[in-house]
Amino acid sequence: MPRVPELTPAQVGTPLPVDPRVPAAAYTYDYIIVGGGTAGCVLASRLSEDPGVSVLVIEQGPVADTWASRVPLLSGNPYRAGTLAATWWARPMPQVDGRALQVMRGEALGGTSRINSLLYTRGPPGDYNRWKELGCEGWGYQDLEPYFVKLEDTLDHPPSKFRGKNGLWPIRQFTRHPYKVVNYTATALRNANIAHIDDLNDPSAPAAVAGALDVVEDRAYRRASTYHAFLPGKLAQARCARLKVCTDAIVTRIALEQEEGEEENKVRFRATGVHLVTANPRQAGKVFYARARKEVVVCAGALGSPQVLMLSGIGPADHLADKGIPVMLDMPAVGTHLQDHIGVPLTYEVPMADSLHKLENSALTALKAALTYFVTGRGLFSSPFQNITSLVPSRLLDENFRVVARDPVELDASVPRNRPDIELMPIANNCTDFDISGKGIFTLLPTLVLPKSEGHVRLASSNPRERPEVDLRFFDDPLDYIPLRKGIRLALRVAADIRSQGYLLKDLAVPEGDTDEDLDRFIRATLRDCYHYTSTCRMGAEAHGERPSVVDSELRVHGVQGLRVCDTSVFPEIVATHTMAPAVVVAEKCADLIKAAAKAD
């Protein structure tokens, strides 16, 4: 299989200080992409389609294109040896009994699309119509649907105007569930008056809905990360004259030059390039410079992009001064408004044969599954961790925790106020943050997908090699307890229904009582983050004011020419769905915005 040519900072940049005798063309590119993750790979692929354009991608991790990294089951396990997942501790949260959670991201070409649960979910149209309500013109669902269609190579759904068949990203659906308990769960969801549909990505889907999930797997049942789909080795080799991929490298800051003759409060800086170093700490003293002829685009994710901006002097002035970083632009929204989905696992014991844990409990079972996948590409190793899901607006749950809509309009998910705020995920696996050995585990995971609470990302120090400090601040707004309580009670109803169908389900970790206080204690004791970080460089009209933001509706950083951000950090608000597909749509639209700007020049 052709491999991506991996370059070093020394091969793509020039040592600092810049030697004027070195030709600028040797280290100059039209576009520099900081972060070759989920969005960065897509953007690099689209921009380099033009043979007259040069692109440099700088990725903190390696390519690491191994067999295991493409096996759906193995690559999605962040605890296995050789994982491409990077984890570190967020700050303890006093409001949830001082608990600290680990944050996670993928550090390799393709980013978190190399390690996640493969789920391709657009979310309800009301998510994007909400963005438009907030003043982000061009970001409503009707504006973005063509990008979803463009990127898709839908393998299992019938042709329709809202599904794509000719895109680069293979999308498939597993309608047969390998675990019996999931079938019982699907029946219980129907009994709660949650409609089952064939395509959860249908924009006409109701706000309360259940069904089989789409996943990103190719025709050979391999993980289709954005690296493999959009920037594979064959493409990178064919474009190697104009597309450079620098791996195992860290951008220490964006080079900014002050613009002359600009009016006060207008554009005052221009991004001219980046400073970068190798990730190898033994070469920490060698700093290189790469020059951008047109634009620098930061695609380092919702945890990494604000870090890069703050290291460059763009961010909350007091914080930058505290870390000894000269303030170029005081921008309070940088790193602020962090959002993530909040999950609360209810854990049950099921027969070992009906749980993913049978693979770790029996070497023979694991060997058979591995051989089946190796020979046929099928079996448990090709299956996603999660096959089905359900989404519910908690306000529509009655006293028996059934969905009751008094008016059909209440189920119109294109209306922002009608969006589901709870996702209930049935997963035949342990979803807690602690090991439970020797048992078959099944989880009902009610998750708050429209939280009000916001956290932040800040610099731990001025050292770019140090991971950023993350404060999730779950339940900083106590109103978040209200829908999550309903989500837990819905999960308990589903569990009771499963038992009533004759299935053996044994409590392992569930609430001890049914009062609000009991549920709140359970929430604080068992909550987990979902690694769906957004909004730390959010989109909006202005850097200051009533709703401060970092980028405008064309993803340009306020006050800086030639600098954009393109990843989930620009979401004006978190979406009520898994964030991979929306991140790719942001990259697709960003590529068009950049091409249009270049054409206008």
Coordinates of C-alpha atoms in Angstrom, one line a residue, residues 156-557:
D156 CA -26.1 0.8 2.0
H157 CA -28.8 3.5 1.8
P158 CA -30.9 3.8 -1.3
P159 CA -30.4 6.8 -3.6
S160 CA -32.0 10.1 -2.4
K161 CA -31.5 13.8 -2.8
F162 CA -29.9 14.0 0.7
R163 CA -27.5 11.1 0.4
G164 CA -24.3 11.1 -1.6
K165 CA -23.0 8.2 -3.7
N166 CA -19.9 9.7 -5.4
G167 CA -17.9 11.2 -2.5
L168 CA -14.6 10.1 -1.0
W169 CA -15.9 8.9 2.4
P170 CA -17.5 5.5 2.5
I171 CA -20.5 5.3 4.8
R172 CA -22.2 2.0 5.7
Q173 CA -24.8 0.7 8.1
F174 CA -25.0 -2.5 10.2
T175 CA -28.6 -3.4 10.6
R176 CA -28.0 -6.8 12.1
H177 CA -26.9 -6.6 15.8
P178 CA -24.3 -9.1 17.1
Y179 CA -25.8 -8.9 20.6
K180 CA -29.4 -10.1 21.5
V181 CA -29.7 -7.5 24.2
V182 CA -29.6 -4.7 21.5
N183 CA -32.7 -6.2 19.9
Y184 CA -34.6 -6.2 23.2
T185 CA -33.5 -2.6 23.7
A186 CA -34.9 -1.6 20.3
T187 CA -38.3 -3.1 21.3
A188 CA -38.2 -1.2 24.6
L189 CA -37.5 2.1 22.8
R190 CA -40.5 1.5 20.5
N191 CA -42.6 0.9 23.6
A192 CA -41.5 4.3 24.9
N193 CA -43.1 5.7 21.8
I194 CA -39.7 6.6 20.2
A195 CA -40.1 6.2 16.4
H196 CA -37.7 3.8 14.6
I197 CA -36.5 4.9 11.2
D198 CA -34.2 3.4 8.6
D199 CA -31.9 6.4 8.2
L200 CA -31.0 8.5 11.2
N201 CA -29.3 11.1 8.9
D202 CA -32.6 11.8 7.0
P203 CA -33.2 15.5 7.5
S204 CA -37.0 14.8 7.9
A205 CA -36.3 12.4 10.9
P206 CA -38.4 13.4 13.9
A207 CA -36.8 14.9 17.0
A208 CA -37.6 11.7 19.0
V209 CA -36.1 8.9 17.0
A210 CA -34.2 5.6 17.1
G211 CA -32.4 3.5 14.5
A212 CA -29.2 1.9 13.3
L213 CA -26.2 4.1 13.1
D214 CA -24.0 4.9 10.0
V215 CA -20.3 4.2 10.4
V216 CA -17.3 5.1 8.4
E217 CA -16.0 1.7 7.0
D218 CA -14.9 1.0 3.5
R219 CA -15.9 -1.9 1.2
A220 CA -13.3 -4.1 2.9
Y221 CA -14.8 -3.3 6.3
R222 CA -11.8 -1.2 7.4
R223 CA -11.8 2.0 9.4
A224 CA -12.2 4.9 6.9
S225 CA -10.6 7.8 8.8
T226 CA -10.3 11.1 7.0
Y227 CA -6.7 10.3 6.4
H228 CA -7.5 7.1 4.5
A229 CA -10.5 8.6 2.7
F230 CA -9.2 12.1 1.8
L231 CA -5.4 12.0 2.1
P232 CA -4.3 8.4 1.4
G233 CA -0.7 7.5 0.5
K234 CA -1.5 7.1 -3.2
L235 CA -2.9 10.7 -3.4
A236 CA -0.1 12.1 -1.2
Q237 CA 2.5 10.6 -3.5
A238 CA 0.8 11.8 -6.6
R239 CA 0.7 15.3 -5.3
C240 CA 4.1 15.2 -3.4
A241 CA 5.5 18.1 -5.5
R242 CA 2.9 20.5 -4.1
L243 CA 1.6 18.7 -1.0
K244 CA 4.0 18.3 1.9
V245 CA 3.1 16.4 5.1
C246 CA 5.3 17.1 8.1
T247 CA 4.7 14.6 10.9
D248 CA 5.8 14.4 14.5
A249 CA 6.1 18.2 14.6
I250 CA 4.8 20.9 16.9
V251 CA 3.9 24.4 15.9
T252 CA 5.2 26.7 18.6
R253 CA 3.5 29.8 17.3
I254 CA 2.0 31.6 14.3
A255 CA 4.2 34.3 12.9
L256 CA 2.3 37.6 12.9
E257 CA 3.3 40.9 11.2
Q258 CA 1.7 44.2 12.1
E259 CA -0.1 45.8 9.2
E260 CA 0.8 49.4 8.4
G261 CA -1.7 52.2 7.9
E262 CA -4.8 50.4 9.2
E263 CA -7.5 52.2 11.1
E264 CA -7.9 51.6 14.8
N265 CA -10.0 48.5 15.6
K266 CA -9.6 47.2 12.1
V267 CA -7.3 44.4 10.8
R268 CA -3.9 45.0 12.5
F269 CA -2.0 41.8 11.8
R270 CA -1.2 39.4 9.1
A271 CA -0.3 35.7 9.5
T272 CA 2.9 35.1 7.5
G273 CA 3.9 31.6 8.6
V274 CA 4.6 29.3 11.5
H275 CA 7.4 28.4 13.8
L276 CA 7.8 24.7 14.3
V277 CA 9.9 22.1 16.0
T278 CA 10.2 18.3 16.0
A279 CA 8.3 16.4 18.6
N280 CA 11.5 14.7 19.5
P281 CA 12.5 16.4 22.8
R282 CA 16.2 15.7 22.2
Q283 CA 16.1 18.2 19.3
A284 CA 14.0 20.8 21.2
G285 CA 16.4 23.6 20.6
K286 CA 16.1 23.6 16.8
V287 CA 13.3 25.9 15.6
F288 CA 12.3 26.2 12.0
Y289 CA 10.2 28.7 10.0
A290 CA 7.7 27.9 7.2
R291 CA 6.3 30.8 5.3
A292 CA 2.7 31.1 4.1
R293 CA 2.2 33.0 0.9
K294 CA -1.6 33.2 1.3
E295 CA -3.0 31.8 4.5
V296 CA -2.4 29.8 7.7
V297 CA -5.3 27.6 8.7
V298 CA -5.4 26.2 12.3
C299 CA -7.0 22.7 12.4
A300 CA -5.6 21.4 15.7
G301 CA -9.0 20.6 17.3
A302 CA -11.0 22.2 20.0
L303 CA -8.3 21.5 22.6
G304 CA -5.3 22.3 20.3
S305 CA -6.4 25.3 18.2
P306 CA -6.9 27.7 21.1
Q307 CA -3.5 26.6 22.4
V308 CA -1.8 27.5 19.2
L309 CA -3.6 30.9 19.1
M310 CA -2.7 31.7 22.7
L311 CA 1.0 30.7 22.2
S312 CA 0.9 33.2 19.3
G313 CA -0.4 36.0 21.5
I314 CA -4.0 35.8 20.5
G315 CA -6.3 35.2 23.5
P316 CA -7.5 36.5 26.9
A317 CA -5.0 39.2 27.7
D318 CA -4.7 38.6 31.4
H319 CA -4.1 34.9 30.9
L320 CA -1.4 35.5 28.3
A321 CA 0.3 38.0 30.5
D322 CA 0.2 35.5 33.4
K323 CA 2.0 33.0 31.2
G324 CA 4.6 35.5 30.0
I325 CA 3.4 35.7 26.4
P326 CA 3.3 39.1 24.7
V327 CA -0.3 40.0 23.9
M328 CA -0.9 40.6 20.2
L329 CA -4.7 40.6 20.3
D330 CA -6.8 40.5 23.4
M331 CA -9.5 38.0 22.4
P332 CA -11.4 36.7 25.4
A333 CA -13.3 33.9 23.5
V334 CA -10.1 32.0 22.6
G335 CA -10.2 28.8 24.7
T336 CA -13.5 29.8 26.3
H337 CA -17.0 28.4 25.8
L338 CA -15.7 24.8 25.8
Q339 CA -18.6 22.3 25.5
D340 CA -18.8 18.5 25.5
H341 CA -21.6 16.0 25.8
I342 CA -22.1 14.6 29.3
G343 CA -22.7 10.8 29.6
V344 CA -23.9 8.9 32.7
P345 CA -23.5 5.1 32.2
L346 CA -26.0 2.7 33.8
T347 CA -24.2 -0.6 34.0
Y348 CA -25.7 -4.1 33.9
E349 CA -24.5 -7.6 33.8
V350 CA -25.6 -9.8 30.9
P351 CA -24.6 -13.3 29.8
M352 CA -21.0 -13.2 28.7
A353 CA -21.9 -14.5 25.2
D354 CA -24.0 -11.3 24.8
S355 CA -21.3 -8.8 25.5
L356 CA -18.1 -7.6 23.8
H357 CA -16.2 -8.7 26.9
K358 CA -16.4 -12.3 25.7
L359 CA -13.4 -11.5 23.5
E360 CA -11.2 -10.6 26.6
N361 CA -12.7 -13.4 28.6
S362 CA -11.9 -16.2 26.1
A363 CA -8.7 -16.4 24.1
L364 CA -10.3 -18.9 21.8
T365 CA -13.3 -16.6 21.1
A366 CA -11.0 -13.7 20.4
L367 CA -8.8 -15.9 18.1
K368 CA -11.9 -17.0 16.1
A369 CA -13.1 -13.5 15.7
A370 CA -9.7 -12.3 14.6
L371 CA -9.4 -15.1 12.0
T372 CA -12.9 -14.4 10.7
Y373 CA -12.0 -10.7 10.2
F374 CA -8.6 -11.6 8.6
V375 CA -10.1 -14.0 6.1
T376 CA -13.5 -12.4 5.4
G377 CA -13.4 -8.9 6.8
R378 CA -16.5 -9.6 8.8
G379 CA -17.5 -10.6 12.3
L380 CA -17.0 -8.8 15.6
F381 CA -13.8 -7.1 14.6
S382 CA -15.6 -5.3 11.8
S383 CA -18.6 -4.3 14.0
P384 CA -18.8 -0.8 15.7
F385 CA -18.9 -0.6 19.5
Q386 CA -22.4 0.8 19.1
N387 CA -25.0 -0.3 16.5
I388 CA -28.1 1.7 17.4
T389 CA -29.0 4.9 19.2
S390 CA -32.0 6.9 20.3
L391 CA -32.5 10.7 20.6
V392 CA -35.2 12.4 22.6
P393 CA -36.3 15.9 23.6
S394 CA -36.6 15.5 27.3
R395 CA -39.4 18.0 27.5
L396 CA -41.6 15.5 25.6
L397 CA -41.2 12.7 28.2
D398 CA -44.4 12.2 30.2
E399 CA -44.7 11.0 33.8
N400 CA -44.2 7.4 32.5
F401 CA -41.1 8.5 30.4
R402 CA -42.8 7.9 27.1
V403 CA -42.6 10.4 24.3
V404 CA -45.8 12.3 24.0
A405 CA -46.1 15.1 21.4
R406 CA -49.4 17.0 21.7
D407 CA -48.7 18.7 18.3
P408 CA -46.7 17.1 15.4
V409 CA -44.8 20.4 15.1
E410 CA -43.0 19.6 18.4
L411 CA -41.3 16.8 16.5
D412 CA -40.0 18.9 13.7
A413 CA -36.2 18.7 14.3
S414 CA -35.4 21.5 11.8
V415 CA -36.7 23.9 14.4
P416 CA -33.8 24.7 16.8
R417 CA -36.0 24.7 20.0
N418 CA -37.3 21.2 19.1
R419 CA -33.9 19.5 19.0
P420 CA -33.3 16.4 21.1
D421 CA -31.2 17.1 24.2
I422 CA -30.8 13.5 25.3
E423 CA -29.2 10.6 23.5
L424 CA -29.7 7.2 25.0
M425 CA -27.0 4.8 23.7
P426 CA -27.2 1.0 24.2
I427 CA -23.7 -0.4 24.2
A428 CA -22.7 -4.0 24.9
N429 CA -19.5 -2.9 26.6
N430 CA -18.3 -1.3 29.8
C431 CA -18.6 2.5 29.4
T432 CA -17.5 3.4 32.9
D433 CA -14.0 4.8 33.8
F434 CA -13.1 1.7 35.8
D435 CA -12.5 -2.0 35.0
I436 CA -15.2 -4.7 35.7
S437 CA -13.5 -8.0 35.1
G438 CA -15.0 -11.4 34.5
K439 CA -18.5 -10.2 33.7
G440 CA -20.5 -9.6 30.6
I441 CA -21.3 -5.9 30.6
F442 CA -24.2 -4.0 28.9
T443 CA -24.5 -0.2 29.3
L444 CA -27.4 2.2 28.8
L445 CA -25.7 5.5 28.4
P446 CA -28.1 8.5 28.7
T447 CA -26.1 11.5 27.5
L448 CA -26.9 15.3 27.6
V449 CA -26.2 16.5 24.1
L450 CA -27.2 20.1 24.5
P451 CA -25.5 21.1 27.7
K452 CA -25.7 24.7 29.0
S453 CA -22.4 24.4 31.0
E454 CA -19.2 25.7 29.5
G455 CA -15.6 25.1 30.4
H456 CA -12.4 26.4 29.0
V457 CA -9.0 25.6 27.6
R458 CA -6.0 27.5 28.9
L459 CA -2.2 27.3 28.6
A460 CA -0.5 25.2 31.3
S461 CA 2.6 27.2 30.5
S462 CA 4.3 29.0 27.7
N463 CA 5.9 25.6 26.7
P464 CA 4.2 24.5 23.4
R465 CA 5.2 20.9 24.2
E466 CA 3.1 20.9 27.4
R467 CA -0.5 19.8 26.8
P468 CA -3.1 22.5 27.5
E469 CA -5.0 22.8 30.7
V470 CA -8.6 21.7 30.3
D471 CA -11.4 22.6 32.7
L472 CA -14.6 20.8 31.6
R473 CA -16.8 22.5 34.2
F474 CA -19.6 20.1 33.9
F475 CA -22.7 21.2 35.8
D476 CA -21.3 24.7 36.2
D477 CA -24.9 25.5 35.2
P478 CA -27.1 23.3 37.5
L479 CA -29.9 23.4 34.9
D480 CA -28.1 20.6 33.2
Y481 CA -29.3 18.2 35.9
I482 CA -32.9 18.5 34.8
P483 CA -32.7 16.8 31.4
L484 CA -30.2 14.3 32.5
R485 CA -32.4 13.1 35.3
K486 CA -35.1 12.5 32.7
G487 CA -32.6 10.7 30.6
I488 CA -31.7 8.4 33.5
R489 CA -35.3 7.7 34.2
L490 CA -35.9 6.9 30.6
A491 CA -32.9 4.4 30.7
L492 CA -34.4 2.8 33.8
R493 CA -37.7 2.4 32.0
V494 CA -35.9 0.8 29.1
A495 CA -34.1 -1.6 31.4
A496 CA -37.4 -2.6 33.1
D497 CA -38.9 -3.2 29.7
I498 CA -36.0 -5.4 28.6
R499 CA -36.6 -7.5 31.8
S500 CA -40.3 -7.7 31.1
Q501 CA -39.5 -9.3 27.7
G502 CA -37.8 -12.1 29.6
Y503 CA -34.2 -11.1 29.1
L504 CA -31.8 -11.5 32.1
L505 CA -30.4 -8.1 33.1
K506 CA -28.7 -7.7 36.4
D507 CA -28.0 -4.3 38.1
L508 CA -24.3 -3.5 38.5
A509 CA -24.1 0.3 38.8
V510 CA -27.4 2.0 38.8
P511 CA -29.0 4.7 41.0
E512 CA -29.8 3.5 44.5
G513 CA -33.1 5.5 44.6
D514 CA -35.4 7.5 42.4
T515 CA -35.5 10.9 44.0
D516 CA -33.8 13.9 42.3
E517 CA -31.2 13.8 45.0
D518 CA -30.4 10.1 44.4
L519 CA -30.1 10.7 40.7
D520 CA -27.9 13.8 41.2
R521 CA -25.5 11.8 43.4
F522 CA -25.3 9.1 40.8
I523 CA -24.6 11.6 38.1
R524 CA -21.8 13.1 40.0
A525 CA -20.3 9.7 40.9
T526 CA -20.4 8.2 37.4
L527 CA -20.5 10.9 34.8
R528 CA -18.0 10.8 32.0
D529 CA -17.0 13.0 29.1
C530 CA -17.7 12.0 25.5
Y531 CA -14.6 13.6 23.8
H532 CA -16.9 15.7 21.6
Y533 CA -15.1 19.0 22.4
T534 CA -16.4 22.2 20.6
S535 CA -16.7 26.0 20.5
T536 CA -13.3 27.1 21.9
C537 CA -12.7 29.3 18.9
R538 CA -16.4 29.9 18.2
M539 CA -17.9 31.6 15.2
G540 CA -19.6 34.9 15.5
A541 CA -19.8 38.6 14.5
E542 CA -17.2 40.2 16.7
A543 CA -14.3 39.5 19.1
H544 CA -15.9 41.4 22.0
G545 CA -19.4 42.4 22.9
E546 CA -22.5 40.5 24.0
R547 CA -21.4 37.3 22.3
P548 CA -17.7 37.3 21.9
S549 CA -16.2 35.0 19.2
V550 CA -12.9 34.2 17.5
V551 CA -13.7 33.7 13.8
D552 CA -16.3 35.2 11.5
S553 CA -18.7 33.3 9.3
E554 CA -15.9 32.7 6.8
L555 CA -13.7 31.2 9.6
R556 CA -11.3 34.2 9.5
V557 CA -9.8 35.1 12.9

